[in-house]
mmCIF file of C-alpha atoms in Angstrom:
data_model
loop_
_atom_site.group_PDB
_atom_site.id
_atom_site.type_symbol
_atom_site.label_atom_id
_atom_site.label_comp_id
_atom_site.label_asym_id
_atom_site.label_seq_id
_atom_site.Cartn_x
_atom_site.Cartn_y
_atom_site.Cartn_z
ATOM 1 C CA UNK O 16 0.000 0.000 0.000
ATOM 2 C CA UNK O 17 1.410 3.274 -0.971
ATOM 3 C CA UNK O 18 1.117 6.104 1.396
ATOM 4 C CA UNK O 19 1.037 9.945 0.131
ATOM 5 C CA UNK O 20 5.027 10.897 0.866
ATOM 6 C CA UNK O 21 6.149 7.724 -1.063
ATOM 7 C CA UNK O 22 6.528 5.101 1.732
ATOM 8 C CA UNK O 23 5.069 2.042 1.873
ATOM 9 C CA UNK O 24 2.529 0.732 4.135
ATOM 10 C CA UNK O 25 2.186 -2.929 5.184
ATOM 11 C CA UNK O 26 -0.459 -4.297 5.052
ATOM 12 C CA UNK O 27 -2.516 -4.813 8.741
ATOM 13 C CA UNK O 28 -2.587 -7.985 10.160
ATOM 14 C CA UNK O 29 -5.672 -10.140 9.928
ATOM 15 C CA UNK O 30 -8.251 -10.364 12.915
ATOM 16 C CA UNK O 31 -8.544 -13.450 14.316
ATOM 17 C CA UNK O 32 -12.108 -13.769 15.210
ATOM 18 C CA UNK O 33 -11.970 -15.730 18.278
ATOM 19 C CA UNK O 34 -9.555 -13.282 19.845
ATOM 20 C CA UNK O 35 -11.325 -10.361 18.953
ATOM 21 C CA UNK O 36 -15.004 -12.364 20.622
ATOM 22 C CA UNK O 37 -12.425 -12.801 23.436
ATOM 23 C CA UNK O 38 -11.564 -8.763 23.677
ATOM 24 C CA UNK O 39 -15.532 -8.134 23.640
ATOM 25 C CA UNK O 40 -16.300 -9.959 25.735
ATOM 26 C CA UNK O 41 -14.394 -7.981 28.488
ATOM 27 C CA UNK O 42 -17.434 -5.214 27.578
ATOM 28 C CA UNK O 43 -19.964 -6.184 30.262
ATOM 29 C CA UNK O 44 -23.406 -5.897 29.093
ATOM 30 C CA UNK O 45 -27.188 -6.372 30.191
ATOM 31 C CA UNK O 46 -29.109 -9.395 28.876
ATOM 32 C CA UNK O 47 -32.338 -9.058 26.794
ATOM 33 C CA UNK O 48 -34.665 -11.729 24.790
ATOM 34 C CA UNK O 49 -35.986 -10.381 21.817
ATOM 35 C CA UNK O 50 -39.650 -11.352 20.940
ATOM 36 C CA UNK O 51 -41.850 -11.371 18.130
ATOM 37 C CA UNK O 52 -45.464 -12.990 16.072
ATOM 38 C CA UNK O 53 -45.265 -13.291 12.682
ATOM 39 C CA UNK O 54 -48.511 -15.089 11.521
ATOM 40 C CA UNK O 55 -48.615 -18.457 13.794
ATOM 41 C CA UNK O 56 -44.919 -18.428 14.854
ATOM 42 C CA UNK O 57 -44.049 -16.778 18.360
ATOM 43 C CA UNK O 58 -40.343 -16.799 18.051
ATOM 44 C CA UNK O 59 -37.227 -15.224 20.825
ATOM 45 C CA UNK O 60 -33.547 -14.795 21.076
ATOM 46 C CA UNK O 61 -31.176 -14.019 23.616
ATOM 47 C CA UNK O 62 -29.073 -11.013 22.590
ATOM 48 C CA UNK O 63 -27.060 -8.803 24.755
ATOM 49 C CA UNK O 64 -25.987 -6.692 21.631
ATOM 50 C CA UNK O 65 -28.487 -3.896 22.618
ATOM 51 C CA UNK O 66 -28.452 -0.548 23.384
ATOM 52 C CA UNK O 67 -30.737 3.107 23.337
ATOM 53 C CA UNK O 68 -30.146 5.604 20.866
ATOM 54 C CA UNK O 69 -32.197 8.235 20.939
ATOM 55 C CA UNK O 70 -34.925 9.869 23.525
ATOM 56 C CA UNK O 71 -36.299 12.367 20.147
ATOM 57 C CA UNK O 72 -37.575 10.461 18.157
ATOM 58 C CA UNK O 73 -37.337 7.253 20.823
ATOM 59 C CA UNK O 74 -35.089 4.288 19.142
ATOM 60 C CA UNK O 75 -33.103 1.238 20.567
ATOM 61 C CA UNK O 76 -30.915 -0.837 18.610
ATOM 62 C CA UNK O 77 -30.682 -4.611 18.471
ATOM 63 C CA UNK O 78 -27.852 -6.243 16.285
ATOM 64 C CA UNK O 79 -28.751 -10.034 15.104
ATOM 65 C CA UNK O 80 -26.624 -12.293 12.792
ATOM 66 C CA UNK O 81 -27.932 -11.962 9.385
ATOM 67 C CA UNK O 82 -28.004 -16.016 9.457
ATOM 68 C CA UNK O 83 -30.235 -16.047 12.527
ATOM 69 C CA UNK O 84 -34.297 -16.572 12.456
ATOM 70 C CA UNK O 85 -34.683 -13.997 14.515
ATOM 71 C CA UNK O 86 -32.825 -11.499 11.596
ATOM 72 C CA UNK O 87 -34.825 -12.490 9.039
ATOM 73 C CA UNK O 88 -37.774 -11.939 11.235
ATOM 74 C CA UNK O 89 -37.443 -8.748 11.999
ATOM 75 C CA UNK O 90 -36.999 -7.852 8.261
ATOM 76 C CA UNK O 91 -40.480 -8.518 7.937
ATOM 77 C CA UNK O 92 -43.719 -6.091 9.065
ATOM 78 C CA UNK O 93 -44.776 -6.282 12.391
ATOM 79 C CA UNK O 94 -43.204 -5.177 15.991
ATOM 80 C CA UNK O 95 -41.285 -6.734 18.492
ATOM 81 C CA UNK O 96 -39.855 -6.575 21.881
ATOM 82 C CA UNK O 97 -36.991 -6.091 23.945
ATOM 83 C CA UNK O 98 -37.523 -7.963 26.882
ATOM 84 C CA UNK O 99 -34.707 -6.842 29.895
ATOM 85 C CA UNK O 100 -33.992 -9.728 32.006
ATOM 86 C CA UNK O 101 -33.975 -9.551 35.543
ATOM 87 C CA UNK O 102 -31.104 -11.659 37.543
ATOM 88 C CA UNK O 103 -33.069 -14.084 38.757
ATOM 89 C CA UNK O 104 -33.852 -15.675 34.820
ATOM 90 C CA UNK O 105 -30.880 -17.113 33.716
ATOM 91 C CA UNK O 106 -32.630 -20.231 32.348
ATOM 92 C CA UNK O 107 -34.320 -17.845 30.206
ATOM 93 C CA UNK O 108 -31.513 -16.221 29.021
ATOM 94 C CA UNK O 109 -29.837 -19.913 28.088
ATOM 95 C CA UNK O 110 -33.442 -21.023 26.645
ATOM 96 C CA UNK O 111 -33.436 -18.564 24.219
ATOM 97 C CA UNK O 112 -29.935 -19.599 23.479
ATOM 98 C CA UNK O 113 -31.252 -23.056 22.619
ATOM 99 C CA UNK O 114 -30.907 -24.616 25.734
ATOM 100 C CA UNK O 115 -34.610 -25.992 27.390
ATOM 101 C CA UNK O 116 -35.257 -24.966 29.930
ATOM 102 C CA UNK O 117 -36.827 -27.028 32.736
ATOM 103 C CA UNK O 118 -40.503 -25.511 33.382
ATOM 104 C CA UNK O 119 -42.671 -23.545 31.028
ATOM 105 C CA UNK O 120 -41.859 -20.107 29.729
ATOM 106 C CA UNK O 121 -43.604 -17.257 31.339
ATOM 107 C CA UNK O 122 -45.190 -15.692 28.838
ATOM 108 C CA UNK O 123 -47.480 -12.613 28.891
ATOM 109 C CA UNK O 124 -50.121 -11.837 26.055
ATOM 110 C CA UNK O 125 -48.367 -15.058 23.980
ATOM 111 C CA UNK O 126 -51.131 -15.402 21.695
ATOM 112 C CA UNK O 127 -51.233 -11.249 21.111
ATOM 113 C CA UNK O 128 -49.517 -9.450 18.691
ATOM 114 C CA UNK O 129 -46.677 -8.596 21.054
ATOM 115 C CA UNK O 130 -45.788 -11.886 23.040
ATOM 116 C CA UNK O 131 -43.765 -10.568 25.774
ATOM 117 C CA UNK O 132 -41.487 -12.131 29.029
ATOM 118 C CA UNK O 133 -43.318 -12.271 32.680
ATOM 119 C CA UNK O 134 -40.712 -11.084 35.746
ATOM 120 C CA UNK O 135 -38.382 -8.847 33.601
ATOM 121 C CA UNK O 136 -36.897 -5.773 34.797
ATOM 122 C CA UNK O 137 -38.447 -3.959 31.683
ATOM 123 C CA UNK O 138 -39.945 -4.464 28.642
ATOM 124 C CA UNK O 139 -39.593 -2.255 25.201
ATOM 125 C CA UNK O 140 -42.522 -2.709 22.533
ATOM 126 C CA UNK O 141 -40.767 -1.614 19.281
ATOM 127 C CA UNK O 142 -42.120 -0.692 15.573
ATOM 128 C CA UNK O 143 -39.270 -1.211 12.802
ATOM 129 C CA UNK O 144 -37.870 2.125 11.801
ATOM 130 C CA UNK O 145 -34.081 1.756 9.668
ATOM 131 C CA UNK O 146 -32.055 -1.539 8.930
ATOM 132 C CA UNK O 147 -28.501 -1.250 8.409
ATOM 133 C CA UNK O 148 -25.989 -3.677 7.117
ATOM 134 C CA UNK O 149 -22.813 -4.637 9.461
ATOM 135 C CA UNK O 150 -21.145 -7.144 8.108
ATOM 136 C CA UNK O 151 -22.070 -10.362 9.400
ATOM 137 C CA UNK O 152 -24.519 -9.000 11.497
ATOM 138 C CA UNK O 153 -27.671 -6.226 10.402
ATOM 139 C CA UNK O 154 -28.903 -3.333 13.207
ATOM 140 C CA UNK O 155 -32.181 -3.316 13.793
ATOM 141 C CA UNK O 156 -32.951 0.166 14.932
ATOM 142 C CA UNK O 157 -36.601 0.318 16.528
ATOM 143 C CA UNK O 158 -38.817 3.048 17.337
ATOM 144 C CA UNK O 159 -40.167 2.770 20.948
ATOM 145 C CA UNK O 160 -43.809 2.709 20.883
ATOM 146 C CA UNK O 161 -44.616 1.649 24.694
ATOM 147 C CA UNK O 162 -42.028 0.870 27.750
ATOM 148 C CA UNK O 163 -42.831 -0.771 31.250
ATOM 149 C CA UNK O 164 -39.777 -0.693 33.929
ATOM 150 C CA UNK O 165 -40.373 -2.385 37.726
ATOM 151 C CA UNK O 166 -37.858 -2.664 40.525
ATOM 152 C CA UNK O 167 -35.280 -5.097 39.899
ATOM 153 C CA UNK O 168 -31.741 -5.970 39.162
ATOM 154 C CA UNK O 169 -30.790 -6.943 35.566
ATOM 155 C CA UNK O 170 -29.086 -10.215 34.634
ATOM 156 C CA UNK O 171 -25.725 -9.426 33.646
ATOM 157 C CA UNK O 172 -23.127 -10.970 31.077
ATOM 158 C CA UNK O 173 -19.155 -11.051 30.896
ATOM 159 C CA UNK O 174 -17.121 -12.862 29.144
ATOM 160 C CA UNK O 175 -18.794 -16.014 29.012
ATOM 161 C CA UNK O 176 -21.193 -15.832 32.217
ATOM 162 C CA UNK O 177 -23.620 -14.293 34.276
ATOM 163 C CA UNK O 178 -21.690 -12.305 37.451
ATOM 164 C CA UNK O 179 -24.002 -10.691 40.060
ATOM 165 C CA UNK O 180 -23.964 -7.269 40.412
ATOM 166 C CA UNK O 181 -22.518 -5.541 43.477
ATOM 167 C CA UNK O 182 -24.636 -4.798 46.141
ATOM 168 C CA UNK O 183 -26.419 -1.216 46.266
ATOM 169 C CA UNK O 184 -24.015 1.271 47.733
ATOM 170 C CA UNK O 185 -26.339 4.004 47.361
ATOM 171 C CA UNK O 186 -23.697 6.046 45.489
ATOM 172 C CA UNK O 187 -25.425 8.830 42.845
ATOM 173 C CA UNK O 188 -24.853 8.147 38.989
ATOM 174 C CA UNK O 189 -22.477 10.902 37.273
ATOM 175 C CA UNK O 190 -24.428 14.141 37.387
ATOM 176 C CA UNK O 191 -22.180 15.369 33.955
ATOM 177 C CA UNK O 192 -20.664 13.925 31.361
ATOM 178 C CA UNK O 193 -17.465 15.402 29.820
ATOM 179 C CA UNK O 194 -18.858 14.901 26.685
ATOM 180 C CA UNK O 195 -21.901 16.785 27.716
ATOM 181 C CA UNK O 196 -23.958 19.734 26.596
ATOM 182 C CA UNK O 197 -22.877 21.477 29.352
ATOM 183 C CA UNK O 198 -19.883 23.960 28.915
ATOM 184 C CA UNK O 199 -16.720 22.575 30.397
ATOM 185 C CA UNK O 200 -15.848 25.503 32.618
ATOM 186 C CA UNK O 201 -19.698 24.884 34.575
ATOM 187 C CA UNK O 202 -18.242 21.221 35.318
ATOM 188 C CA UNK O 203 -14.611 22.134 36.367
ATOM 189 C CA UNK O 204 -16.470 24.909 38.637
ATOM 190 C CA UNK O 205 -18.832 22.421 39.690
ATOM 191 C CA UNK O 206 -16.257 20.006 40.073
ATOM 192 C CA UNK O 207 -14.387 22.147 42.700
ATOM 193 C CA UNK O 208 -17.297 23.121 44.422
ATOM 194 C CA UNK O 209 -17.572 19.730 45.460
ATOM 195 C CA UNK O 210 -14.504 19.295 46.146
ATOM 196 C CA UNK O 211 -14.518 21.977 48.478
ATOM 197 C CA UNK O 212 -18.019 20.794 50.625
ATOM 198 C CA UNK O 213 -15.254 17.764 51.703
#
């Protein structure tokens, strides 16, 4: 590869995809189960590639492997949800990852149009809005049409399992992000205000 000033570039090394699963896997993440009807078929998959991405308009993103049933699904008309495990439903979580689990699923409004998991932390009912291709994946960006949240602590997944989360110190979130809309000479100021009340 020739670069602009006459050198030459080598090539980058390939990815070995096992590694790099490895590397993202050290991303902790929540766990959800994404439902759906289409026609007679009530169909879910555990997928902890999720996240929000916008409050105006309202739209969450699921990524799915293109090969997957639950990708082609959600190609085709008709809503879905984003079901947000709690801790306690690990068998779900594994179900949906093709392992049975030993009782029945609990489902709520199974024979509706938007079949949906009993005990989760929250639920998102979502409409199709934008597809987008990713290689050997597709994002599924939704838009939000109803939400339900309850008390509860989310199921959790790192590299390979399901660690607890820590117990409830109490402690406040960040009240400003860096990369906020907020000028950054209000959160230096407010920064060493707080400082200070120490």
């Amino acid at each position: 590869m020739n670069m602009p000033d006459g050198g030459v570039r080598t090539a980058p090394r390939p990815i070995d995809p096992r590694a790099l699963r490895s590397c993202m896997g050290q991303f902790a993440t929540g766990v959800t189960v994404i439902t759906c009807r289409r026609g007679d078929i009530v169909h879910g998959t555990t997928v902890n590639a999720f996240t929000s991405v916008s409050l105006d308009p309202p739209l969450a993103l699921v990524a799915l492997d293109r090969r997957s049933r639950a990708g082609a699904l959600l190609l085709e008309d008709g809503g879905y949800v984003v079901n947000i495990l709690d801790e306690t439903q690990r068998d779900l979580a594994m179900h949906f990852a093709g392992r049975p689990m030993p009782g029945p699923v609990p489902w709520v409004d199974e024979s509706g149009p938007h079949p949906r998991l009993a005990g989760t932390v929250a639920h998102l009912v979502c409409r199709p809005w934008q597809v987008h291709d990713a290689g050997d994946h597709t994002l599924h960006i939704g838009g939000v049409e109803e939400f339900e949240s309850r008390p509860g602590r989310p199921l959790l997944f790192h590299r390979g399992a399901f660690p607890e989360l820590a117990p409830d110190d109490s402690a406040g979130a960040w009240s400003l992000c860096l990369d906020g809309m907020d000028p950054v000479e209000h959160f230096h100021a407010r920064d060493e205000t707080d400082e200070t009340r120490d």
